[in-house]
PDB file of C-alpha atoms and ligand atoms in Angstrom:
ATOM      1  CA  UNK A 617      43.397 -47.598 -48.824  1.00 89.00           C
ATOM      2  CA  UNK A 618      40.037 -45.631 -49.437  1.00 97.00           C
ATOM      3  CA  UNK A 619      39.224 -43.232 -46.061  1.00 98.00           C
ATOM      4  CA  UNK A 620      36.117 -42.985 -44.592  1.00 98.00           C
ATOM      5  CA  UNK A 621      34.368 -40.383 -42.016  1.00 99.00           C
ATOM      6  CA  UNK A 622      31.701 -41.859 -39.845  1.00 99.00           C
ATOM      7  CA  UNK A 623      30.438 -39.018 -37.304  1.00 98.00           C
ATOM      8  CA  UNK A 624      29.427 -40.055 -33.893  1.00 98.00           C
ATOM      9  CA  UNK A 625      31.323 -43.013 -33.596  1.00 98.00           C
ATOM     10  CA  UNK A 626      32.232 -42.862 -30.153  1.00 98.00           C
ATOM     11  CA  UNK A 627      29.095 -45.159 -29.530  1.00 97.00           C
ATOM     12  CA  UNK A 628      26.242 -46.408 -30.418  1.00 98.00           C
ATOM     13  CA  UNK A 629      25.941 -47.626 -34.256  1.00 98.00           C
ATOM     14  CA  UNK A 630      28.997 -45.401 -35.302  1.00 98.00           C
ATOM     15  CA  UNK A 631      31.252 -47.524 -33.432  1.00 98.00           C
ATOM     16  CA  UNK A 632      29.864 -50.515 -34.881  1.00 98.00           C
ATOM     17  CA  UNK A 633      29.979 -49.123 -37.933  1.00 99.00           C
ATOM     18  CA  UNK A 634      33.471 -47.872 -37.736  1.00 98.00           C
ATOM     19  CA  UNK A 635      34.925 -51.398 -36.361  1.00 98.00           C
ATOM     20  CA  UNK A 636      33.266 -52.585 -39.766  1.00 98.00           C
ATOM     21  CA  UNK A 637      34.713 -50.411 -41.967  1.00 98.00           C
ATOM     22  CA  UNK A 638      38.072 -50.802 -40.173  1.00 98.00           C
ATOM     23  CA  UNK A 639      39.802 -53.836 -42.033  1.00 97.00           C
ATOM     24  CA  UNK A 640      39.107 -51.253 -45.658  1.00 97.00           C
ATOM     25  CA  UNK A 641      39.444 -48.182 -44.882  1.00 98.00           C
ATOM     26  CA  UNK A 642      41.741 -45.365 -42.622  1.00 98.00           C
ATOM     27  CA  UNK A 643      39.282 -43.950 -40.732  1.00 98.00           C
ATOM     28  CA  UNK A 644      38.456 -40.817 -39.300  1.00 98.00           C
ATOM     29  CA  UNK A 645      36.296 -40.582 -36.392  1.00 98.00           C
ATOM     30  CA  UNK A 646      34.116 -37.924 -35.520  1.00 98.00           C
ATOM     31  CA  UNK A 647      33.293 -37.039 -31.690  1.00 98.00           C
ATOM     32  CA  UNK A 648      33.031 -34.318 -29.587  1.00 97.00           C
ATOM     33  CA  UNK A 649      35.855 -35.472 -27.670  1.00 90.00           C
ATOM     34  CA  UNK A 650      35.631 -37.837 -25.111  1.00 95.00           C
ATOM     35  CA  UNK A 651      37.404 -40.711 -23.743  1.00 97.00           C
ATOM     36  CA  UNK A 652      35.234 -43.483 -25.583  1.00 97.00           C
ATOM     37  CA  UNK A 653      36.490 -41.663 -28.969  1.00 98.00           C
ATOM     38  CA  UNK A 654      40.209 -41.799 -27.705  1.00 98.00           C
ATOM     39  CA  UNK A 655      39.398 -45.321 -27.065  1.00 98.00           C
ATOM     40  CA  UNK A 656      37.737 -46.697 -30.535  1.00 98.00           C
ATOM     41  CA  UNK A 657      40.675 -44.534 -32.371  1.00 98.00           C
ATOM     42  CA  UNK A 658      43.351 -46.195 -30.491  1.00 98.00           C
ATOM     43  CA  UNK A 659      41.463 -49.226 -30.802  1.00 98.00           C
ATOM     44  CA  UNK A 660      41.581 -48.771 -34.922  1.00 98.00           C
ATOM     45  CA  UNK A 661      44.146 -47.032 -35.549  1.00 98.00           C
ATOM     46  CA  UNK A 662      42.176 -43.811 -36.613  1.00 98.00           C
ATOM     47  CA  UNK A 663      42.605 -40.184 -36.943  1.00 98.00           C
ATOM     48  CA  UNK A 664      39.745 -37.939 -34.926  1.00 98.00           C
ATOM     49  CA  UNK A 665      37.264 -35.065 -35.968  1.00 98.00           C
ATOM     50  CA  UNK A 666      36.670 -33.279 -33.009  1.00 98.00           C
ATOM     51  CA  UNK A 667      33.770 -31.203 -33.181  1.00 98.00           C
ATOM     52  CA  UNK A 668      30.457 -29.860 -31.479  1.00 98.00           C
ATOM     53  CA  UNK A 669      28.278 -30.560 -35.285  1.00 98.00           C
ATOM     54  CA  UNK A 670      26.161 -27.859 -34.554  1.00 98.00           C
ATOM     55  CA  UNK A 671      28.887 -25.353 -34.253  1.00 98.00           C
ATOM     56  CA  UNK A 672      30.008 -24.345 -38.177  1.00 97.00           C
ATOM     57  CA  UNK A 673      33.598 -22.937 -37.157  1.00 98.00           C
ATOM     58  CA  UNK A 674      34.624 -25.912 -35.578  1.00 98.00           C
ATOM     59  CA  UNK A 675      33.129 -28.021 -38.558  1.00 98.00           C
ATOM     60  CA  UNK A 676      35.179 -25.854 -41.087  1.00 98.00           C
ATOM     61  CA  UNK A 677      38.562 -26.228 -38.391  1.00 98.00           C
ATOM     62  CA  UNK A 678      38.071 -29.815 -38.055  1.00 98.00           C
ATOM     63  CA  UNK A 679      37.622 -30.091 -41.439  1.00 98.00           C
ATOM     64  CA  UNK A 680      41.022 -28.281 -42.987  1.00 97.00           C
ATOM     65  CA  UNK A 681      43.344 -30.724 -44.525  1.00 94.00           C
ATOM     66  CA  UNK A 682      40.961 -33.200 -45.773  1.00 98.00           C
ATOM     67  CA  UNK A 683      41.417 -33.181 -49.248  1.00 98.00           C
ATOM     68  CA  UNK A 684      40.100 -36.274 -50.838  1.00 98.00           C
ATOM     69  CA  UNK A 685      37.171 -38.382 -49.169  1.00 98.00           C
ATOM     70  CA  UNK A 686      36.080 -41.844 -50.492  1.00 98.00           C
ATOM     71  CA  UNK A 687      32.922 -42.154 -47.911  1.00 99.00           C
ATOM     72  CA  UNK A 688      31.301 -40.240 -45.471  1.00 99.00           C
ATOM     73  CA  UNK A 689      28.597 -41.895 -43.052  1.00 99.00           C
ATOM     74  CA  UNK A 690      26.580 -39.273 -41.348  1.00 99.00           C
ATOM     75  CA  UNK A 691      25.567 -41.159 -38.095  1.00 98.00           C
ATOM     76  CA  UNK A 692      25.529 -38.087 -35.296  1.00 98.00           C
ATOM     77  CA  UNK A 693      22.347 -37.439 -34.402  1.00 98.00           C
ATOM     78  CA  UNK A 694      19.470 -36.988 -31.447  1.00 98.00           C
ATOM     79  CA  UNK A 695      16.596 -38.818 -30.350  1.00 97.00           C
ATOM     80  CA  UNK A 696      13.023 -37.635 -29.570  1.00 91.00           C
ATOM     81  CA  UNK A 697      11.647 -36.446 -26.200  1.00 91.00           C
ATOM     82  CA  UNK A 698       8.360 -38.341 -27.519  1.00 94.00           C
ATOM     83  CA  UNK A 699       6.047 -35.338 -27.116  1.00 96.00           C
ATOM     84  CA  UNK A 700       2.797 -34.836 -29.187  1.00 97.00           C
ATOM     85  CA  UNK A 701       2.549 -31.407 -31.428  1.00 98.00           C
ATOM     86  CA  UNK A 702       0.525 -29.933 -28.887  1.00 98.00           C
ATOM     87  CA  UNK A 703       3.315 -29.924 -26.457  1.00 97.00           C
ATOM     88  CA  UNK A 704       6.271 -29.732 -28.327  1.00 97.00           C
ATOM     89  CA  UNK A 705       8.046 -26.380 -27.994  1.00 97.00           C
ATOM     90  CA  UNK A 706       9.843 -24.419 -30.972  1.00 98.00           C
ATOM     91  CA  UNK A 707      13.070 -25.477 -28.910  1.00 97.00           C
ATOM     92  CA  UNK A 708      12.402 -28.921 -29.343  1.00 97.00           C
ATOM     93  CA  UNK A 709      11.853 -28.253 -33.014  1.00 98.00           C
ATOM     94  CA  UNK A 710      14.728 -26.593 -33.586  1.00 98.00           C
ATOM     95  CA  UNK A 711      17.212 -28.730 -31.617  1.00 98.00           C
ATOM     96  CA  UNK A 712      16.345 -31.552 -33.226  1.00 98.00           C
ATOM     97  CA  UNK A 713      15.998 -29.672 -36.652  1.00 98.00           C
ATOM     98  CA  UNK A 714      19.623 -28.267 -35.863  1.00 98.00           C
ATOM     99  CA  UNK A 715      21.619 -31.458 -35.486  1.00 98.00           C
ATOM    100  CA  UNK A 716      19.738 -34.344 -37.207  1.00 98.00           C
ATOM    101  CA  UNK A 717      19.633 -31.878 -40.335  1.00 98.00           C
ATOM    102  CA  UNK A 718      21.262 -28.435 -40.637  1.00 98.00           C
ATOM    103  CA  UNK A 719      24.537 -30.176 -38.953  1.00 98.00           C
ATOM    104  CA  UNK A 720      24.587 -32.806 -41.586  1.00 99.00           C
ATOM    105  CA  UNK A 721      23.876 -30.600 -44.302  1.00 98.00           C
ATOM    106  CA  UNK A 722      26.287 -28.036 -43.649  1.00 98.00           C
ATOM    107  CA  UNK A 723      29.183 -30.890 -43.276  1.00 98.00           C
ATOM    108  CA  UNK A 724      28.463 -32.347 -46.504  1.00 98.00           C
ATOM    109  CA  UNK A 725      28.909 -28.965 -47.966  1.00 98.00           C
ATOM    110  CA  UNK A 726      32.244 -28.600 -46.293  1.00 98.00           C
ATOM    111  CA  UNK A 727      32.954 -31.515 -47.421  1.00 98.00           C
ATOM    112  CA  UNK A 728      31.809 -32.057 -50.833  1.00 98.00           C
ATOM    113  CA  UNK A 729      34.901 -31.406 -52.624  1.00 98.00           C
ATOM    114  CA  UNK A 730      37.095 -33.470 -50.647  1.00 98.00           C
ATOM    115  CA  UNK A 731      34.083 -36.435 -51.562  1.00 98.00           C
ATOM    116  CA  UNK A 732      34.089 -34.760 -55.604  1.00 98.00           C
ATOM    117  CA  UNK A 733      37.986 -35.999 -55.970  1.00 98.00           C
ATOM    118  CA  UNK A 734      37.402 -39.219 -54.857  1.00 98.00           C
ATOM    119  CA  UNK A 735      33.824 -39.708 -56.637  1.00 98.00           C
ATOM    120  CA  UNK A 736      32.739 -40.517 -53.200  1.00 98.00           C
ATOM    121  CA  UNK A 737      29.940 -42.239 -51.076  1.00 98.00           C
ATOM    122  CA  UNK A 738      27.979 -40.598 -48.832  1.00 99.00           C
ATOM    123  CA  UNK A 739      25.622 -42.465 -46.362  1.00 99.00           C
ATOM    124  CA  UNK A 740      22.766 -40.634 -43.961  1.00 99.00           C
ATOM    125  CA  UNK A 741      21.666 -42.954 -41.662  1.00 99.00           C
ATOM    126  CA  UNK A 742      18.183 -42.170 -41.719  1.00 99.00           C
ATOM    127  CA  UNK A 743      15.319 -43.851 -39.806  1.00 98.00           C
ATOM    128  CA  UNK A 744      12.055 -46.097 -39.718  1.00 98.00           C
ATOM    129  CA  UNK A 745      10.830 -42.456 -38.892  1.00 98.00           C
ATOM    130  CA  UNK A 746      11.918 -40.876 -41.844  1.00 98.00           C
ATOM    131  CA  UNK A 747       8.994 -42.533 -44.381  1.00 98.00           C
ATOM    132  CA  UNK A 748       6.341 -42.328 -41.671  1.00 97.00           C
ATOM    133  CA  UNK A 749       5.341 -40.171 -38.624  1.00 97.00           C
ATOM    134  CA  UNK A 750       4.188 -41.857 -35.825  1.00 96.00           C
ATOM    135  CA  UNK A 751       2.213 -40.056 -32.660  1.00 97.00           C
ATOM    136  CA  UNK A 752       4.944 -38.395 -30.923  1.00 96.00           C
ATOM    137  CA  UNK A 753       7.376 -38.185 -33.203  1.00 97.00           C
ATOM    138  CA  UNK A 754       6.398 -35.205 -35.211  1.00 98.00           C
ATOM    139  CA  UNK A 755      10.020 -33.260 -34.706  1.00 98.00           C
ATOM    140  CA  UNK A 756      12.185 -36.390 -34.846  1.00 98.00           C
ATOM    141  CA  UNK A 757      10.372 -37.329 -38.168  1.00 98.00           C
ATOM    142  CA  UNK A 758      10.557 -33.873 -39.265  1.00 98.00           C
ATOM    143  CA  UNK A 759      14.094 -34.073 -38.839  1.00 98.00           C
ATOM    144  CA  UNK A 760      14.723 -37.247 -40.707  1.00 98.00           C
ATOM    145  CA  UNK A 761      12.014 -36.994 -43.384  1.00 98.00           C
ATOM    146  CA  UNK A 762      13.897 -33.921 -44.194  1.00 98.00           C
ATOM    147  CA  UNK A 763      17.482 -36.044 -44.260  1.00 98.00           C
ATOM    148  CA  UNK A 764      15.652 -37.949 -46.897  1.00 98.00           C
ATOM    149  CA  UNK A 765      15.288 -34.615 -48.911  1.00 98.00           C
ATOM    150  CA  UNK A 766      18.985 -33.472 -48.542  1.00 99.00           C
ATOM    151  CA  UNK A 767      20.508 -36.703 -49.537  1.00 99.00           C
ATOM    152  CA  UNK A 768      17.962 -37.377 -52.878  1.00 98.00           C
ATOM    153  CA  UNK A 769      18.324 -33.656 -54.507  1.00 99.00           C
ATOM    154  CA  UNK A 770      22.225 -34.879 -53.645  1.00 99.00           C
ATOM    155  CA  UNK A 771      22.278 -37.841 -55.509  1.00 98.00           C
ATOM    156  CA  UNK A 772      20.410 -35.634 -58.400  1.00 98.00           C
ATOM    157  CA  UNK A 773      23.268 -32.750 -57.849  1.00 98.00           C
ATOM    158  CA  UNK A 774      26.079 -34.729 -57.859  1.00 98.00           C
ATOM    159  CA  UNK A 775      25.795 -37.401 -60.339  1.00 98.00           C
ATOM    160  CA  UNK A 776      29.651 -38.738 -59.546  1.00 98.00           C
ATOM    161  CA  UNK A 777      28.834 -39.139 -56.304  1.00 98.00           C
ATOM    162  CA  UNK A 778      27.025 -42.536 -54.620  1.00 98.00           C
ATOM    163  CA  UNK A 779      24.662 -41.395 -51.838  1.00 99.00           C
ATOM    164  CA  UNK A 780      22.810 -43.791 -49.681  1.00 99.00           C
ATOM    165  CA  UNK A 781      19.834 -43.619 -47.166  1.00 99.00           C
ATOM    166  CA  UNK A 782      19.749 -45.919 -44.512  1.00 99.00           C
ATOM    167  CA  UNK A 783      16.178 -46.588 -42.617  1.00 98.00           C
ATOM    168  CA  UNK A 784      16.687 -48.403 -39.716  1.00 98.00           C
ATOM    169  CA  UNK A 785      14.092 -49.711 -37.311  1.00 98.00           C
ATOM    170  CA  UNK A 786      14.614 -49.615 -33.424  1.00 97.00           C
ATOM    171  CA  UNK A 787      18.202 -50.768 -32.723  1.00 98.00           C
ATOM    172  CA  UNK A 788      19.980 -51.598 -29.429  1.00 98.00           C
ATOM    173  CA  UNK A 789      21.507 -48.143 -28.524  1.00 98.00           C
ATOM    174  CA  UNK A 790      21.898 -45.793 -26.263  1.00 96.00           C
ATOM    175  CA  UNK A 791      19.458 -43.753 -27.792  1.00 96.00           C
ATOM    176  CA  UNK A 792      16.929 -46.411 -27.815  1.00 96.00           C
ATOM    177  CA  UNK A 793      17.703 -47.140 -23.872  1.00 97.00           C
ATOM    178  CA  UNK A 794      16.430 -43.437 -23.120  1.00 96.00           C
ATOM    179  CA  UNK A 795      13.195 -43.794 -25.562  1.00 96.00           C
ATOM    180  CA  UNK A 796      12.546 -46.967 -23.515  1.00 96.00           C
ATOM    181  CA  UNK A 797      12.575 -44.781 -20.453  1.00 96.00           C
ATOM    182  CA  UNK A 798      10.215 -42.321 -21.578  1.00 95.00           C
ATOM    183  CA  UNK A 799       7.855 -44.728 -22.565  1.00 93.00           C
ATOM    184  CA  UNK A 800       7.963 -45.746 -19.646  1.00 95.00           C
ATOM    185  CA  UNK A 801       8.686 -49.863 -21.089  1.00 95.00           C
ATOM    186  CA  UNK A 802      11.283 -52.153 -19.514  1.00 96.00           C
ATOM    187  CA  UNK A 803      13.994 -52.860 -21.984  1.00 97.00           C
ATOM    188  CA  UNK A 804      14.542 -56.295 -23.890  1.00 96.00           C
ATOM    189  CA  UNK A 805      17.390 -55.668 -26.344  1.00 96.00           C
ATOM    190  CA  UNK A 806      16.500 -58.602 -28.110  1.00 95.00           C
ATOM    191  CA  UNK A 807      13.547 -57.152 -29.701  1.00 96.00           C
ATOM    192  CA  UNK A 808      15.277 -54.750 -31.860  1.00 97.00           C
ATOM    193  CA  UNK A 809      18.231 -54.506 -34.984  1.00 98.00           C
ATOM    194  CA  UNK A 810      21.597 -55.145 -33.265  1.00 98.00           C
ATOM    195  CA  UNK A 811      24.023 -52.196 -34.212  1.00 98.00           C
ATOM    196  CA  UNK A 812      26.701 -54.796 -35.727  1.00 98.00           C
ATOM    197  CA  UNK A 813      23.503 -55.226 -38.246  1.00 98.00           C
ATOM    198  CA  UNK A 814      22.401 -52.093 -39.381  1.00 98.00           C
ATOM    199  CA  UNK A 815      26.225 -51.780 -39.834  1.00 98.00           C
ATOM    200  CA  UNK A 816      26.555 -54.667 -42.061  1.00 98.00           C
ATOM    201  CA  UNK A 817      24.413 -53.232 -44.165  1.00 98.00           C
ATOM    202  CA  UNK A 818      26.396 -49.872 -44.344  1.00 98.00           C
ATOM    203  CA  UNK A 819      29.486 -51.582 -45.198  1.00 98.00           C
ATOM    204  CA  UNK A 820      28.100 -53.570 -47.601  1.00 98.00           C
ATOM    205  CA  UNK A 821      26.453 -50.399 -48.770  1.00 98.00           C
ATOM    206  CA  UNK A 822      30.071 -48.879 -49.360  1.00 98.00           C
ATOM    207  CA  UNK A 823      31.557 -52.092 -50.621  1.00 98.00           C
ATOM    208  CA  UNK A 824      28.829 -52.121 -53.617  1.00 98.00           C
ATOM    209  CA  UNK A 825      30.598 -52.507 -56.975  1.00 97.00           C
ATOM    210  CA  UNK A 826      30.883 -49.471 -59.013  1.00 95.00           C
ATOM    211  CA  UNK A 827      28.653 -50.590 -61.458  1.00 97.00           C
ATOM    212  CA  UNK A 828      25.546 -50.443 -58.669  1.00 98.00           C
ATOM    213  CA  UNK A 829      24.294 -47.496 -56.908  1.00 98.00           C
ATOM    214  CA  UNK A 830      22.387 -48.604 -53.776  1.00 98.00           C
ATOM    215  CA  UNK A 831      20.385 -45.408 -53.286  1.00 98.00           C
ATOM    216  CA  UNK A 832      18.245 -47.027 -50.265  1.00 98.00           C
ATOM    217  CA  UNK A 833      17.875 -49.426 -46.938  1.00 98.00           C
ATOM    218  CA  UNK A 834      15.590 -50.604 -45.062  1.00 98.00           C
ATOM    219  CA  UNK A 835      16.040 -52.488 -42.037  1.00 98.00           C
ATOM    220  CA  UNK A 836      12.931 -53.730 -39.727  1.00 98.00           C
ATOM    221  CA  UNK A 837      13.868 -55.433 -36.594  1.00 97.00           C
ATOM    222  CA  UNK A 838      12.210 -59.444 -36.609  1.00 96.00           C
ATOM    223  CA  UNK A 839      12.273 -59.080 -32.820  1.00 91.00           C
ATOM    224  CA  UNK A 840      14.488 -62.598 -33.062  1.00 90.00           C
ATOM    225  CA  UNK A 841      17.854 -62.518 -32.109  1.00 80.00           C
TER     226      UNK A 841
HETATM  227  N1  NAP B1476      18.810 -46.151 -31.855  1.00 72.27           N
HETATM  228  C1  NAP B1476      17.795 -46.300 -32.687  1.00 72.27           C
HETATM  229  O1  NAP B1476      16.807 -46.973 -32.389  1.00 72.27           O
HETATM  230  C2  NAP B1476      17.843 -45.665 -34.060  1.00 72.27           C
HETATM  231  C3  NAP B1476      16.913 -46.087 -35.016  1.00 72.27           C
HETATM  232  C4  NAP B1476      16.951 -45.524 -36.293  1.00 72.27           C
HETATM  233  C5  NAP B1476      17.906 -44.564 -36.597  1.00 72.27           C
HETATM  234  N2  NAP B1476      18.792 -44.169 -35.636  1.00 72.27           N
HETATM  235  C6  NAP B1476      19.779 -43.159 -36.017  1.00 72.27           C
HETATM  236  O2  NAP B1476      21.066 -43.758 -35.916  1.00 72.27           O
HETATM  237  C7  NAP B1476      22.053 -42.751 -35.656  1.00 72.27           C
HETATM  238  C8  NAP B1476      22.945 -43.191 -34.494  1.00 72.27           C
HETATM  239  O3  NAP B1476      22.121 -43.322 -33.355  1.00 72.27           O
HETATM  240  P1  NAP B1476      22.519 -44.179 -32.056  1.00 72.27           P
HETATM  241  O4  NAP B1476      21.335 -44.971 -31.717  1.00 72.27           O
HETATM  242  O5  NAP B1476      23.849 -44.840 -32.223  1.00 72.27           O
HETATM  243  O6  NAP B1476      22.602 -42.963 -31.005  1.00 72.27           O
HETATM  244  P2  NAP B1476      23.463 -42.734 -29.691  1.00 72.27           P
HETATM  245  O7  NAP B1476      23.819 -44.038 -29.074  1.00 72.27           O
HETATM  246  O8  NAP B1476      22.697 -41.740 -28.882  1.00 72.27           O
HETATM  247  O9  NAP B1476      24.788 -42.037 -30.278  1.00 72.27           O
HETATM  248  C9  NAP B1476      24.661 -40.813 -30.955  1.00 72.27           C
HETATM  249  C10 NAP B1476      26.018 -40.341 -31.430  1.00 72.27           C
HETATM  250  O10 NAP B1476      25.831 -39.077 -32.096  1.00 72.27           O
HETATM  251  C11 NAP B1476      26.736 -38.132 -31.532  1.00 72.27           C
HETATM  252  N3  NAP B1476      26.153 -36.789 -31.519  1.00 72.27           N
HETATM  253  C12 NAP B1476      24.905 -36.426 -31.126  1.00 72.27           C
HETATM  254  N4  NAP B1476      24.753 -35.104 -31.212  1.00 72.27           N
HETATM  255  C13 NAP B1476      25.930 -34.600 -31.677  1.00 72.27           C
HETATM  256  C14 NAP B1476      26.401 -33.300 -31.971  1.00 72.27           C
HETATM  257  N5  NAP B1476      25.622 -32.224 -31.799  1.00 72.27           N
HETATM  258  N6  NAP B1476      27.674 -33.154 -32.421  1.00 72.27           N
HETATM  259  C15 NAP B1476      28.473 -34.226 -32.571  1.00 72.27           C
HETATM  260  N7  NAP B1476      28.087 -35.483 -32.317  1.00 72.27           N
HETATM  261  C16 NAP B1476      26.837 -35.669 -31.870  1.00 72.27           C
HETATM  262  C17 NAP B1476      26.973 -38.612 -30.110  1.00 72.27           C
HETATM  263  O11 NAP B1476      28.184 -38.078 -29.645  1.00 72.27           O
HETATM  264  P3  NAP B1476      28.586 -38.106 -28.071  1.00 72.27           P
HETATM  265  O12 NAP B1476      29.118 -39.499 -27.826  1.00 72.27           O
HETATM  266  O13 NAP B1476      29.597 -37.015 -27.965  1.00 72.27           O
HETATM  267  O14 NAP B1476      27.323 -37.825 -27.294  1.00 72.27           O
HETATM  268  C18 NAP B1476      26.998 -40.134 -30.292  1.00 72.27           C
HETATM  269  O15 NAP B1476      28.277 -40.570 -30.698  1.00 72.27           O
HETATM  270  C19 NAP B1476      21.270 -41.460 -35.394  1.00 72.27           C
HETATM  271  O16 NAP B1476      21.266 -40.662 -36.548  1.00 72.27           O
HETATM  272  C20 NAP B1476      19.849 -41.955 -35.100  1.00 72.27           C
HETATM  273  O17 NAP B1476      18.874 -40.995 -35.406  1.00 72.27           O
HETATM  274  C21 NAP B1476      18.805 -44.705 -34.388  1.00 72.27           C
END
C-alpha cells in the first residue's frame, strides 16, 4: 500500500482528509501530540509524527526512518487575527509567515528524498486567500500567496514529482469558528465547504492516474448544503 503524510490531522480538514485517504494508504499522522491525534491514529490504524512544525530539530527527529513517501498533504497551518496593515505587528507577520510557510517549506525539504523514491505527490492546501487579498488579510494572504510560490518552482524542480495546490473557500472548521468570532458574525455552518469536501477533492487529487498531473483546485463554497 502507498503511505501518505497529512500534517495537522488531529482536526479540522486533516482528519477528514486522513479518514479519506484511509481505505489506500498507511498513514502517518502529523500532530503535536494530543489526545485527538491518539484518537484518529487508533481510529485508522496509523503511525504518528509528533512535532511542534515550527521547530526544525523536531521536524528532522520526527522525520528519521522515513525512507520512501508516496504523498504528502501539507494541511498544518494558522488562521488570521483579521487586522488591517496598519495594525498588524511584525509578530503577526512573522508567526503566520513561520508556520503557514517556512514550516512547510522546510518539511518538504526534509522530506524530498523520501517523496524522490517513490515519485511522489505532494499537496499544499492552500486557500481562497492565496490568489487574492482581501481587507484584513494582508499576512494570512502573504502567507499563502507565498505557498503558491513554493509548491509551483516545486513542480518546475522536481519534474518526477506530482505537486498540487488546493484553494479552498471558507470551510466548517475550527479555524473558521474563531474567524467567525472576530468578525464578530454568528455562525451558520451551512454556508461554507464541508471538510469531508475539500477532502474529496484531495483524495481524488492523489488518486489521479499517472498519466494526469492535477497541478490546481479550486473550491468555492455554494452556501447550499
Ligand atoms: N477553515 C477554513 O476556512 C480554511 C479555508 C481555506 C484554507 N484553509 C487551510 O486549511 C488548512 C487546515 O485548516 P483547518 O481549518 O482544518 O484548521 P484548524 O481546524 O485550526 O486545524 C489546524 C491544524 O493545524 C495544526 N497546526 C497548526 N499550527 C501547527 C504547528 N505550528 N505545528 C504543527 N501543527 C500545527 C493544528 O494542530 P493542533 O491540533 O495541535 O492545534 C491542527 O491540527 C490550513 O492550512 C488552513 O489555512 C482553511
Amino acid at each position: 500500500m502507498s503511505t501518505a503524510l497529512i500534517t495537522g490531522a488531529a482536526r479540522g480538514l486533516g482528519a477528514a482528509i486522513a479518514r479519506q485517504l484511509s481505505p489506500t494508504h498507511d498513514l502517518i499522522l502529523g500532530g503535536r501530540g494530543s489526545d485527538a491525534l491518539d484518537g484518529i491514529a487508533a481510529e485508522l490504524g496509523a503511525s504518528t509524527f509528533t512535532a511542534e512544525l515550527t521547530d526544525h530539530d523536531a521536524v528532522v527527529a520526527a522525520a528519521e526512518g522515513i525512507d520512501r513517501l508516496d504523498v504528502l498533504v501539507h494541511n498544518a497551518g494558522i488562521g488570521s487575527s483579521l487586522r488591517p496593515v496598519g495594525e498588524t505587528p511584525a509578530d503577526e507577520w512573522r508567526r503566520l509567515l513561520e508556520v503557514n510557510l517556512i514550516a512547510v517549506a522546510e518539511l518538504t525539504r526534509v522530506l524530498l528524498p523520501a517523496l524522490r523514491a517513490a515519485g511522489g505527490h505532494v499537496v499544499f492546501i492552500n486557500s481562497g486567500a492565496g490568489k487574492r487579498a482581501n481587507p484584513g488579510w494582508a499576512a494570512y494572504a502573504a502567507s499563502k500567496f507565498g505557498l503558491r510560490a513554493l509548491a509551483d518552482a516545486l513542480r518546475l524542480e522536481e519534474p518526477d514529482l506530482r505537486v498540487t495546490s488546493v484553494f479552498p473557500g471558507r470551510i466548517d472548521t475550527d479555524m473558521q469558528r474563531e474567524l467567525i468570532a472576530i468578525e464578530g458574525k454568528d455562525y451558520d455552518p451551512t454556508r461554507f465547504l464541508a471538510p469531508t469536501t475539500v477532502a474529496a477533492a484531495v483524495a481524488q487529487a492523489v488518486r489521479t492516474p499517472a498519466d494526469a498531473h492535477p497541478t490546481e483546485i479550486v473550491l468555492r463554497p455554494t452556501g447550499r448544503r
